[in-house]
PDB file of C-alpha atoms in Angstrom:
ATOM      1  CA  UNK A   1      -2.843  -5.733 -16.275  1.00 56.00           C
ATOM      2  CA  UNK A   2      -0.806  -3.843 -13.663  1.00 69.00           C
ATOM      3  CA  UNK A   3       0.164  -5.689 -10.496  1.00 91.00           C
ATOM      4  CA  UNK A   4       0.341  -4.319  -6.974  1.00 95.00           C
ATOM      5  CA  UNK A   5       2.879  -1.521  -6.587  1.00 96.00           C
ATOM      6  CA  UNK A   6       4.297   0.037  -3.424  1.00 97.00           C
ATOM      7  CA  UNK A   7       6.340   3.125  -2.670  1.00 97.00           C
ATOM      8  CA  UNK A   8       8.892   3.900  -1.521  1.00 97.00           C
ATOM      9  CA  UNK A   9      11.084   0.803  -1.846  1.00 96.00           C
ATOM     10  CA  UNK A  10      13.237   1.658   1.156  1.00 96.00           C
ATOM     11  CA  UNK A  11      12.913   4.179   3.955  1.00 96.00           C
ATOM     12  CA  UNK A  12      15.039   5.127   6.947  1.00 98.00           C
ATOM     13  CA  UNK A  13      13.479   7.002   9.877  1.00 98.00           C
ATOM     14  CA  UNK A  14      14.402   7.760  13.464  1.00 98.00           C
ATOM     15  CA  UNK A  15      12.489   6.890  16.624  1.00 98.00           C
ATOM     16  CA  UNK A  16       9.488   9.113  17.250  1.00 98.00           C
ATOM     17  CA  UNK A  17       9.045  10.136  13.623  1.00 98.00           C
ATOM     18  CA  UNK A  18       5.994   9.422  11.476  1.00 98.00           C
ATOM     19  CA  UNK A  19       5.932   7.544   8.162  1.00 98.00           C
ATOM     20  CA  UNK A  20       3.482   7.088   5.280  1.00 98.00           C
ATOM     21  CA  UNK A  21       3.695   4.112   2.954  1.00 98.00           C
ATOM     22  CA  UNK A  22       1.700   3.865  -0.273  1.00 98.00           C
ATOM     23  CA  UNK A  23       0.107   1.051  -2.251  1.00 97.00           C
ATOM     24  CA  UNK A  24      -1.654   0.859  -5.592  1.00 96.00           C
ATOM     25  CA  UNK A  25      -3.899  -2.167  -5.950  1.00 94.00           C
ATOM     26  CA  UNK A  26      -4.030  -4.479  -8.931  1.00 91.00           C
ATOM     27  CA  UNK A  27      -6.404  -3.363 -11.657  1.00 89.00           C
ATOM     28  CA  UNK A  28     -10.004  -4.293 -10.783  1.00 87.00           C
ATOM     29  CA  UNK A  29      -9.287  -5.017  -7.104  1.00 92.00           C
ATOM     30  CA  UNK A  30     -11.246  -3.065  -4.479  1.00 92.00           C
ATOM     31  CA  UNK A  31      -9.692  -4.460  -1.289  1.00 93.00           C
ATOM     32  CA  UNK A  32      -6.265  -3.742   0.177  1.00 95.00           C
ATOM     33  CA  UNK A  33      -4.659  -5.518   3.134  1.00 95.00           C
ATOM     34  CA  UNK A  34      -1.469  -4.479   4.918  1.00 97.00           C
ATOM     35  CA  UNK A  35       1.027  -6.841   6.577  1.00 97.00           C
ATOM     36  CA  UNK A  36       4.196  -6.374   8.621  1.00 97.00           C
ATOM     37  CA  UNK A  37       6.995  -8.888   8.087  1.00 96.00           C
ATOM     38  CA  UNK A  38       9.858  -8.894  10.582  1.00 94.00           C
ATOM     39  CA  UNK A  39      13.130 -10.506   9.530  1.00 92.00           C
ATOM     40  CA  UNK A  40      12.877 -14.286   9.477  1.00 90.00           C
ATOM     41  CA  UNK A  41       9.129 -14.313  10.182  1.00 92.00           C
ATOM     42  CA  UNK A  42       5.943 -14.735   8.220  1.00 94.00           C
ATOM     43  CA  UNK A  43       3.838 -11.637   7.470  1.00 95.00           C
ATOM     44  CA  UNK A  44       1.504 -10.415  10.247  1.00 96.00           C
ATOM     45  CA  UNK A  45      -1.884  -8.910   9.362  1.00 95.00           C
ATOM     46  CA  UNK A  46      -2.225  -5.210  10.254  1.00 97.00           C
ATOM     47  CA  UNK A  47      -5.601  -4.286   8.732  1.00 95.00           C
ATOM     48  CA  UNK A  48      -7.736  -4.483   5.616  1.00 94.00           C
ATOM     49  CA  UNK A  49      -9.602  -1.752   3.692  1.00 94.00           C
ATOM     50  CA  UNK A  50     -12.656  -2.411   1.572  1.00 91.00           C
ATOM     51  CA  UNK A  51     -14.443   0.406  -0.252  1.00 88.00           C
ATOM     52  CA  UNK A  52     -12.598   3.051   1.785  1.00 92.00           C
ATOM     53  CA  UNK A  53     -13.582   1.569   5.186  1.00 93.00           C
ATOM     54  CA  UNK A  54     -11.431  -0.425   7.604  1.00 92.00           C
ATOM     55  CA  UNK A  55     -12.668  -4.026   7.370  1.00 89.00           C
ATOM     56  CA  UNK A  56     -10.768  -5.926  10.036  1.00 90.00           C
ATOM     57  CA  UNK A  57      -7.690  -5.245  12.122  1.00 93.00           C
ATOM     58  CA  UNK A  58      -4.906  -7.365  13.572  1.00 93.00           C
ATOM     59  CA  UNK A  59      -3.132  -6.958  16.897  1.00 93.00           C
ATOM     60  CA  UNK A  60      -1.466  -3.608  16.176  1.00 96.00           C
ATOM     61  CA  UNK A  61      -1.712  -0.396  18.268  1.00 97.00           C
ATOM     62  CA  UNK A  62      -3.729   2.661  17.136  1.00 97.00           C
ATOM     63  CA  UNK A  63      -0.562   4.463  15.989  1.00 98.00           C
ATOM     64  CA  UNK A  64      -0.860   2.190  12.929  1.00 98.00           C
ATOM     65  CA  UNK A  65      -3.594   3.729  10.789  1.00 97.00           C
ATOM     66  CA  UNK A  66      -4.642   3.616   7.181  1.00 97.00           C
ATOM     67  CA  UNK A  67      -6.664   5.127   4.396  1.00 97.00           C
ATOM     68  CA  UNK A  68      -8.161   3.876   1.166  1.00 96.00           C
ATOM     69  CA  UNK A  69      -8.977   6.257  -1.675  1.00 95.00           C
ATOM     70  CA  UNK A  70     -11.792   6.134  -4.260  1.00 94.00           C
ATOM     71  CA  UNK A  71      -9.377   4.613  -6.811  1.00 92.00           C
ATOM     72  CA  UNK A  72      -8.740   1.826  -4.214  1.00 93.00           C
ATOM     73  CA  UNK A  73      -5.119   2.830  -3.607  1.00 95.00           C
ATOM     74  CA  UNK A  74      -4.152   2.887   0.051  1.00 97.00           C
ATOM     75  CA  UNK A  75      -1.815   4.413   2.616  1.00 98.00           C
ATOM     76  CA  UNK A  76      -0.375   2.998   5.816  1.00 98.00           C
ATOM     77  CA  UNK A  77       0.601   5.593   8.423  1.00 98.00           C
ATOM     78  CA  UNK A  78       2.695   4.825  11.472  1.00 98.00           C
ATOM     79  CA  UNK A  79       3.124   7.473  14.183  1.00 97.00           C
ATOM     80  CA  UNK A  80       5.696   7.652  16.972  1.00 98.00           C
ATOM     81  CA  UNK A  81       7.981   5.118  15.318  1.00 98.00           C
ATOM     82  CA  UNK A  82       9.719   2.550  17.529  1.00 98.00           C
ATOM     83  CA  UNK A  83      12.810   0.472  16.802  1.00 97.00           C
ATOM     84  CA  UNK A  84      10.629  -2.680  16.591  1.00 97.00           C
ATOM     85  CA  UNK A  85       8.694  -1.141  13.710  1.00 98.00           C
ATOM     86  CA  UNK A  86      11.658  -1.939  11.474  1.00 98.00           C
ATOM     87  CA  UNK A  87      10.299  -4.483   9.010  1.00 97.00           C
ATOM     88  CA  UNK A  88       9.154  -5.163   5.464  1.00 97.00           C
ATOM     89  CA  UNK A  89       5.657  -3.721   5.006  1.00 98.00           C
ATOM     90  CA  UNK A  90       3.591  -5.582   2.458  1.00 98.00           C
ATOM     91  CA  UNK A  91       0.416  -4.551   0.739  1.00 97.00           C
ATOM     92  CA  UNK A  92      -1.903  -7.107  -0.879  1.00 96.00           C
ATOM     93  CA  UNK A  93      -4.925  -6.490  -3.062  1.00 94.00           C
ATOM     94  CA  UNK A  94      -7.903  -8.707  -3.811  1.00 91.00           C
ATOM     95  CA  UNK A  95     -11.173  -8.615  -5.699  1.00 88.00           C
ATOM     96  CA  UNK A  96     -13.037  -8.504  -2.406  1.00 79.00           C
ATOM     97  CA  UNK A  97     -12.232  -9.104   1.235  1.00 62.00           C
ATOM     98  CA  UNK A  98     -12.397 -12.873   1.013  1.00 67.00           C
ATOM     99  CA  UNK A  99     -10.755 -13.451  -2.340  1.00 78.00           C
ATOM    100  CA  UNK A 100      -7.174 -14.460  -3.066  1.00 86.00           C
ATOM    101  CA  UNK A 101      -4.650 -11.780  -2.128  1.00 91.00           C
ATOM    102  CA  UNK A 102      -1.800 -10.721  -4.410  1.00 93.00           C
ATOM    103  CA  UNK A 103       1.190  -9.010  -2.846  1.00 95.00           C
ATOM    104  CA  UNK A 104       3.294  -6.039  -3.836  1.00 96.00           C
ATOM    105  CA  UNK A 105       7.102  -5.982  -3.532  1.00 96.00           C
ATOM    106  CA  UNK A 106       7.008  -4.311  -0.114  1.00 97.00           C
ATOM    107  CA  UNK A 107       8.591  -1.277   1.540  1.00 97.00           C
ATOM    108  CA  UNK A 108      11.620  -1.903   3.746  1.00 97.00           C
ATOM    109  CA  UNK A 109      11.403   0.435   6.763  1.00 98.00           C
ATOM    110  CA  UNK A 110      14.399   0.880   9.039  1.00 98.00           C
ATOM    111  CA  UNK A 111      13.953   2.792  12.299  1.00 98.00           C
ATOM    112  CA  UNK A 112      17.156   4.030  13.933  1.00 97.00           C
TER     113      UNK A 112
ATOM    114  CA  UNK B   1       0.843 -12.746  16.618  1.00 58.00           C
ATOM    115  CA  UNK B   2      -0.864 -15.947  15.561  1.00 67.00           C
ATOM    116  CA  UNK B   3       1.103 -18.175  13.181  1.00 73.00           C
ATOM    117  CA  UNK B   4       0.616 -21.576  11.664  1.00 91.00           C
ATOM    118  CA  UNK B   5       3.001 -24.460  12.381  1.00 95.00           C
ATOM    119  CA  UNK B   6       5.016 -24.951   9.224  1.00 96.00           C
ATOM    120  CA  UNK B   7       7.678 -27.635   8.780  1.00 96.00           C
ATOM    121  CA  UNK B   8      10.399 -28.206   8.053  1.00 97.00           C
ATOM    122  CA  UNK B   9      11.982 -24.870   8.878  1.00 96.00           C
ATOM    123  CA  UNK B  10      14.663 -25.380   6.220  1.00 96.00           C
ATOM    124  CA  UNK B  11      15.709 -27.911   3.618  1.00 96.00           C
ATOM    125  CA  UNK B  12      18.921 -28.398   1.655  1.00 96.00           C
ATOM    126  CA  UNK B  13      18.432 -30.809  -1.238  1.00 95.00           C
ATOM    127  CA  UNK B  14      20.068 -32.003  -4.442  1.00 96.00           C
ATOM    128  CA  UNK B  15      18.725 -30.815  -7.772  1.00 97.00           C
ATOM    129  CA  UNK B  16      16.202 -33.321  -9.112  1.00 97.00           C
ATOM    130  CA  UNK B  17      14.934 -34.424  -5.701  1.00 97.00           C
ATOM    131  CA  UNK B  18      11.331 -34.092  -4.611  1.00 97.00           C
ATOM    132  CA  UNK B  19      10.389 -31.791  -1.721  1.00 96.00           C
ATOM    133  CA  UNK B  20       7.517 -31.899   0.725  1.00 97.00           C
ATOM    134  CA  UNK B  21       6.484 -29.334   3.329  1.00 97.00           C
ATOM    135  CA  UNK B  22       3.367 -28.988   5.442  1.00 97.00           C
ATOM    136  CA  UNK B  23       1.373 -26.693   7.631  1.00 97.00           C
ATOM    137  CA  UNK B  24      -0.929 -27.349  10.566  1.00 96.00           C
ATOM    138  CA  UNK B  25      -3.273 -25.170  12.563  1.00 95.00           C
ATOM    139  CA  UNK B  26      -5.518 -25.392  15.592  1.00 92.00           C
ATOM    140  CA  UNK B  27      -8.101 -23.340  13.668  1.00 89.00           C
ATOM    141  CA  UNK B  28     -10.248 -24.194  10.665  1.00 91.00           C
ATOM    142  CA  UNK B  29      -9.683 -22.172   7.500  1.00 91.00           C
ATOM    143  CA  UNK B  30     -11.876 -21.602   4.441  1.00 89.00           C
ATOM    144  CA  UNK B  31      -8.901 -21.232   2.129  1.00 92.00           C
ATOM    145  CA  UNK B  32      -5.292 -22.404   2.165  1.00 94.00           C
ATOM    146  CA  UNK B  33      -2.662 -20.665   0.080  1.00 95.00           C
ATOM    147  CA  UNK B  34       0.972 -21.304  -0.690  1.00 97.00           C
ATOM    148  CA  UNK B  35       3.339 -18.421  -1.502  1.00 97.00           C
ATOM    149  CA  UNK B  36       7.031 -18.221  -2.464  1.00 97.00           C
ATOM    150  CA  UNK B  37       9.148 -15.260  -1.415  1.00 97.00           C
ATOM    151  CA  UNK B  38      12.553 -14.322  -2.778  1.00 93.00           C
ATOM    152  CA  UNK B  39      14.876 -12.071  -0.715  1.00 86.00           C
ATOM    153  CA  UNK B  40      13.700  -8.441  -0.707  1.00 83.00           C
ATOM    154  CA  UNK B  41      10.527  -9.273  -2.648  1.00 90.00           C
ATOM    155  CA  UNK B  42       6.874  -9.733  -1.798  1.00 94.00           C
ATOM    156  CA  UNK B  43       5.296 -13.206  -1.616  1.00 96.00           C
ATOM    157  CA  UNK B  44       4.182 -14.629  -4.965  1.00 95.00           C
ATOM    158  CA  UNK B  45       1.088 -16.839  -5.037  1.00 94.00           C
ATOM    159  CA  UNK B  46       1.799 -20.431  -6.092  1.00 96.00           C
ATOM    160  CA  UNK B  47      -1.408 -22.328  -5.359  1.00 96.00           C
ATOM    161  CA  UNK B  48      -4.794 -21.500  -3.796  1.00 94.00           C
ATOM    162  CA  UNK B  49      -7.041 -24.215  -2.305  1.00 95.00           C
ATOM    163  CA  UNK B  50     -10.717 -23.544  -1.622  1.00 92.00           C
ATOM    164  CA  UNK B  51     -12.289 -26.849  -0.581  1.00 93.00           C
ATOM    165  CA  UNK B  52     -11.459 -29.494   2.019  1.00 94.00           C
ATOM    166  CA  UNK B  53      -9.805 -32.461   0.309  1.00 95.00           C
ATOM    167  CA  UNK B  54      -8.936 -30.440  -2.794  1.00 95.00           C
ATOM    168  CA  UNK B  55      -5.736 -31.478  -4.572  1.00 97.00           C
ATOM    169  CA  UNK B  56      -4.369 -28.900  -7.021  1.00 96.00           C
ATOM    170  CA  UNK B  57      -1.296 -28.843  -9.255  1.00 96.00           C
ATOM    171  CA  UNK B  58       0.641 -25.994 -10.825  1.00 95.00           C
ATOM    172  CA  UNK B  59       3.387 -27.438 -13.000  1.00 96.00           C
ATOM    173  CA  UNK B  60       5.770 -29.334 -10.729  1.00 97.00           C
ATOM    174  CA  UNK B  61       3.929 -28.118  -7.631  1.00 98.00           C
ATOM    175  CA  UNK B  62       1.079 -30.011  -5.973  1.00 98.00           C
ATOM    176  CA  UNK B  63      -0.816 -28.908  -2.881  1.00 98.00           C
ATOM    177  CA  UNK B  64      -3.693 -30.353  -0.873  1.00 97.00           C
ATOM    178  CA  UNK B  65      -6.277 -28.852   1.471  1.00 96.00           C
ATOM    179  CA  UNK B  66      -6.631 -31.251   4.414  1.00 95.00           C
ATOM    180  CA  UNK B  67      -9.948 -32.956   5.092  1.00 94.00           C
ATOM    181  CA  UNK B  68     -10.090 -31.478   8.607  1.00 93.00           C
ATOM    182  CA  UNK B  69      -9.494 -27.977   7.132  1.00 92.00           C
ATOM    183  CA  UNK B  70      -6.673 -27.571   9.650  1.00 93.00           C
ATOM    184  CA  UNK B  71      -3.727 -28.586   7.496  1.00 95.00           C
ATOM    185  CA  UNK B  72      -2.185 -28.436   4.041  1.00 97.00           C
ATOM    186  CA  UNK B  73       0.903 -29.736   2.268  1.00 97.00           C
ATOM    187  CA  UNK B  74       2.958 -28.630  -0.717  1.00 98.00           C
ATOM    188  CA  UNK B  75       5.064 -30.972  -2.846  1.00 98.00           C
ATOM    189  CA  UNK B  76       7.641 -29.899  -5.413  1.00 98.00           C
ATOM    190  CA  UNK B  77       8.769 -32.585  -7.828  1.00 97.00           C
ATOM    191  CA  UNK B  78      12.141 -32.737  -9.605  1.00 97.00           C
ATOM    192  CA  UNK B  79      13.527 -29.590  -7.950  1.00 97.00           C
ATOM    193  CA  UNK B  80      15.630 -27.139  -9.959  1.00 96.00           C
ATOM    194  CA  UNK B  81      17.952 -24.314  -8.770  1.00 95.00           C
ATOM    195  CA  UNK B  82      15.316 -21.605  -9.335  1.00 94.00           C
ATOM    196  CA  UNK B  83      13.087 -23.286  -6.721  1.00 96.00           C
ATOM    197  CA  UNK B  84      15.372 -21.719  -4.097  1.00 96.00           C
ATOM    198  CA  UNK B  85      13.489 -19.354  -1.793  1.00 96.00           C
ATOM    199  CA  UNK B  86      11.210 -19.205   1.225  1.00 97.00           C
ATOM    200  CA  UNK B  87       7.855 -20.946   0.987  1.00 98.00           C
ATOM    201  CA  UNK B  88       4.961 -19.788   3.158  1.00 97.00           C
ATOM    202  CA  UNK B  89       1.631 -21.409   3.821  1.00 97.00           C
ATOM    203  CA  UNK B  90      -1.274 -19.146   4.729  1.00 96.00           C
ATOM    204  CA  UNK B  91      -4.762 -19.874   6.018  1.00 94.00           C
ATOM    205  CA  UNK B  92      -7.532 -17.447   5.198  1.00 90.00           C
ATOM    206  CA  UNK B  93     -10.489 -16.782   7.477  1.00 82.00           C
ATOM    207  CA  UNK B  94     -13.872 -15.780   6.077  1.00 79.00           C
ATOM    208  CA  UNK B  95     -12.963 -12.252   7.246  1.00 79.00           C
ATOM    209  CA  UNK B  96     -10.223 -12.177   4.609  1.00 82.00           C
ATOM    210  CA  UNK B  97      -7.406 -12.082   7.160  1.00 88.00           C
ATOM    211  CA  UNK B  98      -4.412 -14.252   6.250  1.00 92.00           C
ATOM    212  CA  UNK B  99      -2.487 -16.156   8.930  1.00 94.00           C
ATOM    213  CA  UNK B 100       0.992 -17.208   7.803  1.00 95.00           C
ATOM    214  CA  UNK B 101       3.347 -19.996   8.757  1.00 95.00           C
ATOM    215  CA  UNK B 102       6.949 -19.281   9.744  1.00 94.00           C
ATOM    216  CA  UNK B 103       8.213 -20.288   6.323  1.00 96.00           C
ATOM    217  CA  UNK B 104      10.341 -23.113   4.883  1.00 97.00           C
ATOM    218  CA  UNK B 105      13.696 -22.068   3.439  1.00 97.00           C
ATOM    219  CA  UNK B 106      14.617 -24.237   0.459  1.00 97.00           C
ATOM    220  CA  UNK B 107      18.127 -24.496  -0.900  1.00 96.00           C
ATOM    221  CA  UNK B 108      18.874 -26.594  -3.993  1.00 95.00           C
ATOM    222  CA  UNK B 109      22.363 -27.855  -4.779  1.00 92.00           C
ATOM    223  CA  UNK B 110      23.018 -28.122  -8.531  1.00 88.00           C
TER     224      UNK B 110
END
């Protein structure tokens, strides 16, 4: 059984640029949730995708958007990057929206 | 963003000692989870609790879902050096959204 994978591992961007992060869910899981973890903090919920539809959103602006594909993999897109967007971005998959979430290793984004 | 109140913030203990950490919330949750995170890695699930009052063990780890559904604790018995890391509690709403605590950093002295 393959766990949750994320790519890339690290990324450096400059202010104003756009970024796309990718996540492959654990085998058999149809729900993907994205979290932002700033240094020294707990993860903060960005949004969740279930069967290719957004299924709940946290307190993040519209420049944070996502997609889920028919194979349940997912993308997180962030437009107009700001310095405060520097963080570890975590993807978690689950069997459904309310089941236990299993996390990937994360993508470390640095915005200069 | 919303976070749970997790304490203590950090602990420095001797190998072999027992450890206890807890989490409280002003909101009711349907599920409480405990994760461990190593530097540069994603959180790894340790224990999931689904019912108020539930007490669950995973090896040397024991966690309980509070009766009020607003709190949970995690105990680690006979700590070893590989227990070092950051431990997070998380409450899960029926929407699936996870709310995390600020984390407890555990250091174990051999």
